Coordinates of C-alpha atoms and ligand atoms in Angstrom, one line a residue:
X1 CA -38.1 -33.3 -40.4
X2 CA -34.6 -33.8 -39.2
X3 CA -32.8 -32.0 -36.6
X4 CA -29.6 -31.4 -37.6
X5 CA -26.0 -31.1 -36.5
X6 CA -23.8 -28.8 -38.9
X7 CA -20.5 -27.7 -38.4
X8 CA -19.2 -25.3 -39.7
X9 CA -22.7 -24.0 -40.2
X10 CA -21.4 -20.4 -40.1
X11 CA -18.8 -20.9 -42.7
X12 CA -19.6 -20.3 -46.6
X13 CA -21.4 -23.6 -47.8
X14 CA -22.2 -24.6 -43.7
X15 CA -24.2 -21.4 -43.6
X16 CA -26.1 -22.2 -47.3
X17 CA -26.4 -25.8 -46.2
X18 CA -28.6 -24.3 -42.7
X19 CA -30.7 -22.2 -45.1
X20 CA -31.7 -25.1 -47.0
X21 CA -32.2 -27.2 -44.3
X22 CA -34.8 -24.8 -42.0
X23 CA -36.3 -24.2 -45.8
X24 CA -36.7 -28.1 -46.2
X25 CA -39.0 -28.3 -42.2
X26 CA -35.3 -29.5 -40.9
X27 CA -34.1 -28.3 -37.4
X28 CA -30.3 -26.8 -37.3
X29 CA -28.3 -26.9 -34.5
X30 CA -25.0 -25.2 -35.5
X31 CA -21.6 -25.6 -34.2
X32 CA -18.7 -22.9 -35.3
X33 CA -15.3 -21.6 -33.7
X34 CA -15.9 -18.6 -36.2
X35 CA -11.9 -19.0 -37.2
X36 CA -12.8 -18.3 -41.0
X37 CA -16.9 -17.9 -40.4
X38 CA -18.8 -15.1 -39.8
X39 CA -22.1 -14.5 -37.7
X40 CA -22.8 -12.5 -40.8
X41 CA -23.4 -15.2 -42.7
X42 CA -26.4 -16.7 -40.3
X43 CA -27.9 -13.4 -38.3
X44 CA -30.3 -13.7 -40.8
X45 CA -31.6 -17.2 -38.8
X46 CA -31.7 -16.1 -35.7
X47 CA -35.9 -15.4 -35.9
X48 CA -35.8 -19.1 -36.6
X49 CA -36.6 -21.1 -33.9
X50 CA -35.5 -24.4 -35.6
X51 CA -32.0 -22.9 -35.6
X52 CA -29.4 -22.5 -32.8
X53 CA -25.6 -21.6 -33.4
X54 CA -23.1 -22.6 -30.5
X55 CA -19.4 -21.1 -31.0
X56 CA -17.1 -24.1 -30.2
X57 CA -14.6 -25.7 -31.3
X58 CA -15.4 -28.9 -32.4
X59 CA -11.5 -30.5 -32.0
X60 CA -12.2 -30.5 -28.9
X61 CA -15.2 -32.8 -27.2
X62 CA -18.2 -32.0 -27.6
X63 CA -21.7 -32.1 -26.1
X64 CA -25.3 -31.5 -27.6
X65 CA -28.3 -32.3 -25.6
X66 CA -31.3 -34.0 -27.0
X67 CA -31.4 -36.3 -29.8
X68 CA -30.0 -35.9 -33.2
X69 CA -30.7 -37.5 -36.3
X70 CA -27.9 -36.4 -38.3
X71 CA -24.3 -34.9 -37.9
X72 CA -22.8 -33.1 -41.2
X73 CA -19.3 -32.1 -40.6
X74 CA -17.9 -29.2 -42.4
X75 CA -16.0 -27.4 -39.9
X76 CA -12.5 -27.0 -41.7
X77 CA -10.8 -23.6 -42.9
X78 CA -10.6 -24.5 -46.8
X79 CA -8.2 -21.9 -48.8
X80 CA -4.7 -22.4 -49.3
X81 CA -3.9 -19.2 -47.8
X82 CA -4.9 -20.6 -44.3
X83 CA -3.1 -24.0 -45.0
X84 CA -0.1 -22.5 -43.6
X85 CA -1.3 -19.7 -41.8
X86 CA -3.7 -22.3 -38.8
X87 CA -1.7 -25.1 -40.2
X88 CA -2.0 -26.6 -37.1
X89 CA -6.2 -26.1 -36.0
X90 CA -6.7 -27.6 -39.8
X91 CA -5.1 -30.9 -39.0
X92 CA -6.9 -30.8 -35.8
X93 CA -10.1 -30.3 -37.0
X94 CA -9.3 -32.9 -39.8
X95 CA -8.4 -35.4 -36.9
X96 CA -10.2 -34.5 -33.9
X97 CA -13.1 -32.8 -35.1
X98 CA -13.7 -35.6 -37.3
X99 CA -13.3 -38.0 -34.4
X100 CA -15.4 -36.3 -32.0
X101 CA -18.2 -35.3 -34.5
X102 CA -18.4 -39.2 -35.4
X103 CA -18.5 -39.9 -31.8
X104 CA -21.6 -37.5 -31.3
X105 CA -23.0 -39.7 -34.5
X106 CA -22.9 -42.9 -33.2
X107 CA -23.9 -42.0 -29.3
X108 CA -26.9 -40.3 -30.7
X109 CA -27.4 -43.1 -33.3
X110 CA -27.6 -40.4 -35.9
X111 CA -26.5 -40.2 -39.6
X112 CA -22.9 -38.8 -40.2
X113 CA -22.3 -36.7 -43.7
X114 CA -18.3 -35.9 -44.4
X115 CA -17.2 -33.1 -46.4
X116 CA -14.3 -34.1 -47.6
X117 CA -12.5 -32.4 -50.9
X118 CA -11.2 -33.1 -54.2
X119 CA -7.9 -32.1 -52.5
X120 CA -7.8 -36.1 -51.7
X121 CA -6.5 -36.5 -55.0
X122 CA -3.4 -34.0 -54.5
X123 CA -1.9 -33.3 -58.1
X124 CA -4.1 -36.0 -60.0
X125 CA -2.3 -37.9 -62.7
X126 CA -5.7 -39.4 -63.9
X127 CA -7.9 -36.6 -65.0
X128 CA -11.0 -36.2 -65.1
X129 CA -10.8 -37.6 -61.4
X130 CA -13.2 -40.9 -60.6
X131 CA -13.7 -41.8 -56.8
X132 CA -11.5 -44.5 -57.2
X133 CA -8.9 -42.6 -57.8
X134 CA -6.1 -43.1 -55.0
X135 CA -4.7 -39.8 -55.1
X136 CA -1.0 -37.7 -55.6
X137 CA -0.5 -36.3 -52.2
X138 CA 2.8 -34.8 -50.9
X139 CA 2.4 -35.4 -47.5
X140 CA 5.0 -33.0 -45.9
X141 CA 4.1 -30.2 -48.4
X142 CA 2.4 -26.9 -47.2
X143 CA -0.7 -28.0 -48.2
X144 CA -0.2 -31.8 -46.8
X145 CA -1.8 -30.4 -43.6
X146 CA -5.2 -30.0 -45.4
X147 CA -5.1 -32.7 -47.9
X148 CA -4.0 -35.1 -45.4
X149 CA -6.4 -34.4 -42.9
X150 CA -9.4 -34.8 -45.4
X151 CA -8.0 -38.2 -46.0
X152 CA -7.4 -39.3 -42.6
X153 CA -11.4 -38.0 -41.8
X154 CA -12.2 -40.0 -44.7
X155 CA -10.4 -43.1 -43.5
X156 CA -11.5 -42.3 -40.0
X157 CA -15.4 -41.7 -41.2
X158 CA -14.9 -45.6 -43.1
X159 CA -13.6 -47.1 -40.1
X160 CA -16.7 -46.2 -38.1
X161 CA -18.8 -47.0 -40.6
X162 CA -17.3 -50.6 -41.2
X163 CA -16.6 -51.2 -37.7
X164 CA -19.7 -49.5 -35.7
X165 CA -22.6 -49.7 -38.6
X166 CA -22.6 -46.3 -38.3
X167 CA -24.6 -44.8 -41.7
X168 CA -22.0 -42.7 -43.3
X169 CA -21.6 -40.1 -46.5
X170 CA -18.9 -38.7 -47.9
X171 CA -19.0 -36.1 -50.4
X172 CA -15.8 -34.9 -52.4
X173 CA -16.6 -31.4 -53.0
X174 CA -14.8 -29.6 -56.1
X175 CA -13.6 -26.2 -56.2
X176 CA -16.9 -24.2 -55.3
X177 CA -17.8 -20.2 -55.3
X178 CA -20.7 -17.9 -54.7
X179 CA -22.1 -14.9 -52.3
X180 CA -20.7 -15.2 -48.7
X181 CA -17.8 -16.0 -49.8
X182 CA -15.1 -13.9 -48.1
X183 CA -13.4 -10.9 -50.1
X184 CA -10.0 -11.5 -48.6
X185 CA -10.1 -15.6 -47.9
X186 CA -7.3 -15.8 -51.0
X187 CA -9.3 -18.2 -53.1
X188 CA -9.2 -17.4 -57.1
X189 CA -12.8 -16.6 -57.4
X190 CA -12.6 -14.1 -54.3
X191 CA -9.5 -13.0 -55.4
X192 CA -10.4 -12.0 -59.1
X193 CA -13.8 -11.1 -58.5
X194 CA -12.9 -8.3 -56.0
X195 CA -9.7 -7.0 -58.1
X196 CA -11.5 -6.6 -61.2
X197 CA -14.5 -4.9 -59.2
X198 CA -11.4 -2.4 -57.6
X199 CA -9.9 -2.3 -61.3
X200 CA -6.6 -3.5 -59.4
X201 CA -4.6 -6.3 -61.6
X202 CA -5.7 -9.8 -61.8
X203 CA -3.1 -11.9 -59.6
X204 CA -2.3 -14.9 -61.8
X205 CA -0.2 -17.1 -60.1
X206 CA 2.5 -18.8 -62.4
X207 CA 1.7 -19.1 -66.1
X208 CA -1.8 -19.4 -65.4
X209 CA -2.2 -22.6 -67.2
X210 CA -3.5 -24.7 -64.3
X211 CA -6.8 -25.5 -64.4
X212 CA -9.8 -25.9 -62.0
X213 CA -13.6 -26.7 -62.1
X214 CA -15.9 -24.6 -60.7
X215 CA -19.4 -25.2 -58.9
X216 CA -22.0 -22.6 -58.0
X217 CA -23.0 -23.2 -54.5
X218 CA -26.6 -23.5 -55.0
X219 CA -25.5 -26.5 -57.3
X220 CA -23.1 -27.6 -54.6
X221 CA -25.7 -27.8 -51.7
X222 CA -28.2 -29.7 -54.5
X223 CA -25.8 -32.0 -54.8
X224 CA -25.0 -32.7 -51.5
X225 CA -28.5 -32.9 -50.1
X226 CA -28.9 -35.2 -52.7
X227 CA -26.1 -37.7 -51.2
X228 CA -27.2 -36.9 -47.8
X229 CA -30.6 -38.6 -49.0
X230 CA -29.4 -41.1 -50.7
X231 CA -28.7 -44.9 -50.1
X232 CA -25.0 -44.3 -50.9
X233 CA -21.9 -43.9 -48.5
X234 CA -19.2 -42.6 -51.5
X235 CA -17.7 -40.7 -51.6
X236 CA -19.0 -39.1 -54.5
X237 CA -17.8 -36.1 -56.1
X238 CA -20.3 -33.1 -56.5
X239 CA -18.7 -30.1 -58.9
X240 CA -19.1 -28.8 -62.1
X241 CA -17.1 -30.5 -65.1
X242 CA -16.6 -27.3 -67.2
X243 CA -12.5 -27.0 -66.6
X244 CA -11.2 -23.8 -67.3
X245 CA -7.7 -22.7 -67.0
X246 CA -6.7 -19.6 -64.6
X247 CA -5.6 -17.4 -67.5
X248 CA -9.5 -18.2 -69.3
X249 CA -11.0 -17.6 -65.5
X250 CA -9.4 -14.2 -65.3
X251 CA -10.8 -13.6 -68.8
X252 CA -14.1 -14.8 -67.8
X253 CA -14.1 -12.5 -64.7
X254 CA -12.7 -9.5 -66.4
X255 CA -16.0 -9.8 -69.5
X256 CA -18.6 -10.5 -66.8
X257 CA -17.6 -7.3 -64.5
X258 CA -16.6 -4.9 -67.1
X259 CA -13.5 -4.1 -65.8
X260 CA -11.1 -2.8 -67.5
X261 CA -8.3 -4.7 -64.9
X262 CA -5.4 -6.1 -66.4
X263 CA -3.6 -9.6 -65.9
X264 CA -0.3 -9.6 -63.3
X265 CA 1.4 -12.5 -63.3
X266 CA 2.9 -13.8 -59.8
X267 CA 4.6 -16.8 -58.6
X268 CA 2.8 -20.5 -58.6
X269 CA 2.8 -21.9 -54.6
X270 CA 4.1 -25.1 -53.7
X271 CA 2.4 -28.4 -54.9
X272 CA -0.5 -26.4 -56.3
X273 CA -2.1 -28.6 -58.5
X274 CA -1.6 -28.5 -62.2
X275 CA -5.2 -29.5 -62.7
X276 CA -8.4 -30.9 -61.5
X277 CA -11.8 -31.7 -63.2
X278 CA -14.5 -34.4 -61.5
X279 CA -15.8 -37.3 -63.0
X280 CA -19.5 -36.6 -62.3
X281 CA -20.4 -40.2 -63.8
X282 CA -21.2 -41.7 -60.0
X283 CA -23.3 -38.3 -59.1
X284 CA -25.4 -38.4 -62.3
X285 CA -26.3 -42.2 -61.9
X286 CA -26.9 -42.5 -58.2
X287 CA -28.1 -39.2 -57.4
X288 CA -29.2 -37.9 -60.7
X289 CA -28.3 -35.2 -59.6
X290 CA -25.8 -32.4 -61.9
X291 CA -25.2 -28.8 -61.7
X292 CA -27.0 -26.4 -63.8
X293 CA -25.5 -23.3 -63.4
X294 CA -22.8 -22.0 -66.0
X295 CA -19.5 -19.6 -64.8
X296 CA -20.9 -16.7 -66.5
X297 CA -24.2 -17.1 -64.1
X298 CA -22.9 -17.2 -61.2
X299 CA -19.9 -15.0 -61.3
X300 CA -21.9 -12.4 -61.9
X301 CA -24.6 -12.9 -59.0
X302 CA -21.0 -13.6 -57.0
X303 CA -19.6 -10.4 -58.1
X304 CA -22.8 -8.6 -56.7
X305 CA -22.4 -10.4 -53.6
X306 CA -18.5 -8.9 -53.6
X307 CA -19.6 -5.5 -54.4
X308 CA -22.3 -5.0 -51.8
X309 CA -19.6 -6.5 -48.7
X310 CA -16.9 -4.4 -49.9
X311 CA -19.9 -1.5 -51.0
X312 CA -19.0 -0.5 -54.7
Ligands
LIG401 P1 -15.4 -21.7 -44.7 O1 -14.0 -21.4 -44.1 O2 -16.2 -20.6 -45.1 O3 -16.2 -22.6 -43.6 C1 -15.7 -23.4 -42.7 C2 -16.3 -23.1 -41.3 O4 -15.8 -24.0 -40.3 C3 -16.1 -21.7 -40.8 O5 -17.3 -21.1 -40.4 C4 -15.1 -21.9 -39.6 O6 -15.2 -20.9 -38.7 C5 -15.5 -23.3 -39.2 N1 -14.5 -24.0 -38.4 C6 -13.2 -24.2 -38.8 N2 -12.6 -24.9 -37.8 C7 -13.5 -25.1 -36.8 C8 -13.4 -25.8 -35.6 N3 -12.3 -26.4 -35.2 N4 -14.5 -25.8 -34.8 C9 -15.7 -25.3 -35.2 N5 -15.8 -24.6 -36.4 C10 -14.7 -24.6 -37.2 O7 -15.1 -22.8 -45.8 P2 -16.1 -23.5 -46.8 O8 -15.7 -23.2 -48.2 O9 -17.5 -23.2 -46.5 O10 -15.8 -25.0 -46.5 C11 -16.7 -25.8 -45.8 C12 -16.2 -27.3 -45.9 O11 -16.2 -27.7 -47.2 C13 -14.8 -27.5 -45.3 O12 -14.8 -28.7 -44.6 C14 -14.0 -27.6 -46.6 O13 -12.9 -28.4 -46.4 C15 -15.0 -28.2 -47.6 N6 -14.6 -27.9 -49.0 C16 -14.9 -26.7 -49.5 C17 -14.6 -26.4 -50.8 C18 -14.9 -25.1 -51.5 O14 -14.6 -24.9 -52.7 N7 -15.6 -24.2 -50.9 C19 -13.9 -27.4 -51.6 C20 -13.6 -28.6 -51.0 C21 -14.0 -28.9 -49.7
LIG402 N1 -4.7 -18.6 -58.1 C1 -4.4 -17.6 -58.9 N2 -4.5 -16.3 -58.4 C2 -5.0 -16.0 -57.2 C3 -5.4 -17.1 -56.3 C4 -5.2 -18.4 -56.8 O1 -3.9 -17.8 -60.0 O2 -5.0 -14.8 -56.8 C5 -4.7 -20.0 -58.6 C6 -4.0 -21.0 -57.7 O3 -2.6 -21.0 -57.9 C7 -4.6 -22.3 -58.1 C8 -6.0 -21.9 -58.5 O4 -6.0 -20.5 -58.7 O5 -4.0 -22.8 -59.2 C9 -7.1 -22.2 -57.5 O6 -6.7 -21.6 -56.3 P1 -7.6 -21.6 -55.0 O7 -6.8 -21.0 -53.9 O8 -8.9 -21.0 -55.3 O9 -8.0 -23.2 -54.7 P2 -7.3 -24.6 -54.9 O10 -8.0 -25.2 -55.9 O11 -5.8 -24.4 -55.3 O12 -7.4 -25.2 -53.6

């Protein structure tokens, strides 16, 4: 039994994460700003007495009393829709939030877990993408002020590690989807899922040829409780290696919802990248861990998730 740090515990895989925690005999003590979380997404904790939620902001210092054994840091807004919308608070919480939730680590001698992103590797020119990838990253870009700030904390997380023996994990995570996620965050899966559900057009943005890989949370929080339990620092990437382009994903949605949506086709944003698939070989052989949950699966529990919040 473990007691906890998460932030960003209210967010979508922060407030999974906390479930699985208090379900493992861990304590939770969450820290959240609520800029893209919701309280919805952990009332159902508050009987818990292993869990406690704190709204702060962790760019700025912060304080916890007691002793903690780990910190997991995963306090970031994470759609590209918010990259230029709190451009500003995502750098900071990249930067600061990193720096002060490493500082908590090492006061209270505890274990510090990262998530970081496959964003890291910007535009990839080596695909599938292997840790040791060095990345494509356009740093003055709109989305430089999230890719950038991953790579700082990463750099940041390495630093301490190296230079304070602090006990480190970073964990890459890959594009990843399921129930809590927001209707309107701007994310494909949100996006798609609650158009075909309102039989509105499909928003493809450019020629829909880009591709992504795409994790079911439950696999996602496997994975990185897995790392977090492990002997290894990483980063390792934790995804699913079934790539699918956005034209197929729109298909895929359209066939699992029954909709009878069509496909609209609007422009491609800056830098998006043109495609992105992990290399899961580091994962499988020092975590054995993969995922076992196919797209079909788990869009369709996500599209009851959608249905219920926006009550179709
Ligand atoms: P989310 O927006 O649902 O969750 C992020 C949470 O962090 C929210 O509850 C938000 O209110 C909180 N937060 C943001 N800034 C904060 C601050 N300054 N202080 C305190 N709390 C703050 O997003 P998510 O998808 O759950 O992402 C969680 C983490 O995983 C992020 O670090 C993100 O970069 C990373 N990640 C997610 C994905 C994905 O596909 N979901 C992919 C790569 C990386
Ligand atoms: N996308 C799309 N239609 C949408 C939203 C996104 O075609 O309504 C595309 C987007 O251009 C990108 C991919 O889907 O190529 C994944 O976008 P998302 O915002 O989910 O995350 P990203 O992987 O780009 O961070």
């Amino acid at each position: 039994m473990a007691r906890v740090v998460v932030t960003g515990g209210a967010g979508f895989l922060g407030s999974h994460l906390s479930d699985r925690l208090l379900a493992r005999g861990d304590e939770v003590i969450c820290l959240d700003n609520l800029v893209t979380g919701s309280m919805a997404n952990i009332e159902h904790l508050f009987g818990d007495d292993r869990f406690s939620f704190t709204r702060h902001d962790v760019s700025n210092h912060i304080w916890v009393p007691g002793p903690v054994d780990v910190v997991m840091h995963l306090a970031s807004p994470a759609s590209p829709v918010d990259f230029q919308r709190i451009s500003i608070p995502i750098l900071k919480v990249g930067a600061l939030g990193t720096h002060n939730t490493l500082g908590l680590a090492k006061e209270k001698g505890a274990k510090f877990f990262l998530a970081s992103t496959s964003e890291v590797y910007g535009d990839p020119e080596v695909h599938p993408q292997p840790e040791t990838y060095w990345g494509n990253v356009n740093p003055i870009g709109p989305r430089g002020v999230y890719d950038e700030a991953k790579r700082f904390a990463e750099a940041m997380t390495m630093a301490y590690h190296r230079h304070h023996g602090l006990d480190v994990r970073i964990v890459r995570i890959f594009n990843t989807y399921g129930p809590r996620m927001r209707p309107d965050d701007g994310r494909v899966v949100s996006n798609f899922v609650t158009q075909a559900l309102r039989g509105l057009p499909l928003t493809v943005y450019g020629d829909g040829s880009q591709s992504r890989s795409f994790c079911y949370v439950d696999d996602q929080i496997a994975g990185q409780l897995a790392l977090l339990d492990s002997d290894h620092s990483g980063p390792i990437n934790i995804g699913n290696d079934q790539e699918y382009t956005m034209l197929e994903l729109a298909n895929v949605v359209i066939r699992v919802t029954g909709s009878s949506s069509e496909i609209a086709f609007e422009p491609l944003p800056t830098d998006d990248p043109t495609r992105r698939r992990p290399d899961l070989t580091e994962a499988s052989t020092k975590l054995s861990w993969k995922p076992l949950i196919d797209l079909e699966t788990g869009l369709a529990r996500t599209a009851d998730h959608f249905a219920s919040v926006i009550g179709l």
